[in-house]
Amino acid sequence: MAEPERARTERRMRPAPLLFEPAEAAADPEHFFDLEAIEDPRELLARATELALAFRAAADRSVEFQALAAAQLADPRRFDRLTPAAIAERAQWTEDYAKKMVEFGRDLLRGPAENRP
């Protein structure tokens, strides 16, 4: 598939956006994005699937941002750079995981492999 066409397909396949729940609804432990109010099992499955995909996409994207931040904080060009141990402490990770996230973030900052010399 051509690159522009693939990009258009990926944009169309994005999951439903997550909407923040009102504070009073979030306070009710039985309330979850109005799923408890849906009586039709087909509609419930469709909406629950949309939410699951949206949460998964949000989690993946959040991890990418964590990696970018870790790489930036560990950048040796920064006078205030942090060690992997300090990054791990801030993010509540192990030091080994922090090192992996720094490397992942550096890869993301470099951009796609096909654009690298």
Short mmCIF file of C-alpha atoms in Angstrom, two decimals:
data_model
loop_
_atom_site.label_atom_id
_atom_site.label_comp_id
_atom_site.label_asym_id
_atom_site.label_seq_id
_atom_site.Cartn_x
_atom_site.Cartn_y
_atom_site.Cartn_z
CA MET A 1 0.00 0.00 0.00
CA ALA A 2 1.33 3.44 -0.88
CA GLU A 3 2.42 5.56 2.08
CA PRO A 4 -0.18 8.39 1.70
CA GLU A 5 -2.94 5.84 1.24
CA ARG A 6 -1.82 3.92 4.34
CA ALA A 7 -1.76 7.14 6.36
CA ARG A 8 -5.34 7.92 5.29
CA THR A 9 -6.44 4.39 6.26
CA GLU A 10 -4.73 4.66 9.64
CA ARG A 11 -6.46 7.97 10.32
CA ARG A 12 -9.84 6.43 9.54
CA MET A 13 -9.14 3.44 11.79
CA ARG A 14 -8.49 5.59 14.87
CA PRO A 15 -10.60 4.60 17.86
CA ALA A 16 -13.37 6.72 19.29
CA PRO A 17 -12.12 9.69 21.29
CA LEU A 18 -12.18 9.39 25.05
CA LEU A 19 -14.48 11.88 26.70
CA PHE A 20 -14.02 12.95 30.27
CA GLU A 21 -16.85 12.03 32.57
CA PRO A 22 -18.49 14.66 34.76
CA ALA A 23 -17.19 14.59 38.34
CA GLU A 24 -20.53 13.47 39.75
CA ALA A 25 -20.65 10.50 37.35
CA ALA A 26 -17.04 9.53 38.08
CA ALA A 27 -17.86 9.52 41.82
CA ASP A 28 -20.39 6.72 41.27
CA PRO A 29 -18.42 3.43 41.25
CA GLU A 30 -21.09 1.76 39.09
CA HIS A 31 -20.86 4.46 36.41
CA PHE A 32 -18.47 3.96 33.53
CA PHE A 33 -18.91 6.09 30.39
CA ASP A 34 -22.67 5.34 30.48
CA LEU A 35 -22.08 1.68 29.63
CA GLU A 36 -24.31 0.61 32.51
CA ALA A 37 -27.22 2.46 30.87
CA ILE A 38 -26.97 0.58 27.55
CA GLU A 39 -29.50 -2.24 27.47
CA ASP A 40 -28.99 -3.59 23.95
CA PRO A 41 -26.10 -6.10 24.13
CA ARG A 42 -25.08 -5.35 20.53
CA GLU A 43 -24.81 -1.64 21.27
CA LEU A 44 -23.06 -2.38 24.57
CA LEU A 45 -20.49 -4.58 22.84
CA ALA A 46 -19.88 -1.95 20.16
CA ARG A 47 -19.43 0.91 22.64
CA ALA A 48 -17.34 -1.15 25.07
CA THR A 49 -15.12 -2.22 22.16
CA GLU A 50 -14.72 1.42 21.06
CA LEU A 51 -13.70 2.35 24.59
CA ALA A 52 -11.27 -0.57 24.90
CA LEU A 53 -9.59 0.43 21.62
CA ALA A 54 -9.49 4.07 22.67
CA PHE A 55 -7.93 3.23 26.04
CA ARG A 56 -5.38 0.95 24.37
CA ALA A 57 -4.46 3.67 21.86
CA ALA A 58 -4.25 6.26 24.64
CA ALA A 59 -2.00 3.99 26.71
CA ASP A 60 0.29 3.33 23.75
CA ARG A 61 0.53 7.03 22.96
CA SER A 62 1.17 7.89 26.61
CA VAL A 63 4.06 5.41 26.73
CA GLU A 64 5.55 7.08 23.65
CA PHE A 65 5.37 10.46 25.38
CA GLN A 66 6.95 8.96 28.50
CA ALA A 67 9.81 7.65 26.35
CA LEU A 68 10.27 11.02 24.65
CA ALA A 69 10.40 12.78 28.01
CA ALA A 70 12.84 10.20 29.41
CA ALA A 71 15.14 10.62 26.41
CA GLN A 72 15.02 14.40 26.72
CA LEU A 73 15.73 14.28 30.46
CA ALA A 74 18.70 11.94 29.89
CA ASP A 75 20.14 13.96 26.99
CA PRO A 76 23.87 14.40 27.70
CA ARG A 77 23.73 17.88 26.14
CA ARG A 78 21.52 19.10 28.98
CA PHE A 79 23.32 20.66 31.92
CA ASP A 80 20.54 19.37 34.18
CA ARG A 81 20.29 15.90 32.66
CA LEU A 82 19.06 13.07 34.84
CA THR A 83 20.52 9.63 35.31
CA PRO A 84 18.42 6.57 34.48
CA ALA A 85 18.12 5.98 38.25
CA ALA A 86 16.68 9.47 38.78
CA ILE A 87 14.28 9.05 35.85
CA ALA A 88 13.22 5.65 37.24
CA GLU A 89 12.52 7.18 40.63
CA ARG A 90 10.38 9.97 39.14
CA ALA A 91 8.39 7.61 36.93
CA GLN A 92 8.21 4.76 39.46
CA TRP A 93 10.07 2.42 37.11
CA THR A 94 13.02 0.12 37.62
CA GLU A 95 16.35 1.51 36.46
CA ASP A 96 16.58 -1.10 33.69
CA TYR A 97 13.16 -0.10 32.40
CA ALA A 98 14.18 3.57 32.50
CA LYS A 99 17.24 2.77 30.36
CA LYS A 100 15.01 0.98 27.83
CA MET A 101 12.58 3.90 27.79
CA VAL A 102 15.43 6.37 27.21
CA GLU A 103 16.59 4.30 24.22
CA PHE A 104 13.03 3.99 22.91
CA GLY A 105 12.61 7.75 23.25
CA ARG A 106 15.87 8.37 21.40
CA ASP A 107 14.64 6.15 18.58
CA LEU A 108 11.39 8.12 18.44
CA LEU A 109 13.29 11.42 18.39
CA ARG A 110 15.41 10.19 15.46
CA GLY A 111 12.26 9.55 13.46
CA PRO A 112 11.35 6.70 11.11
CA ALA A 113 14.17 4.33 10.11
CA GLU A 114 13.63 5.00 6.40
CA ASN A 115 14.54 8.68 6.96
CA ARG A 116 17.86 7.87 8.65
CA PRO A 117 21.13 7.82 6.68
#
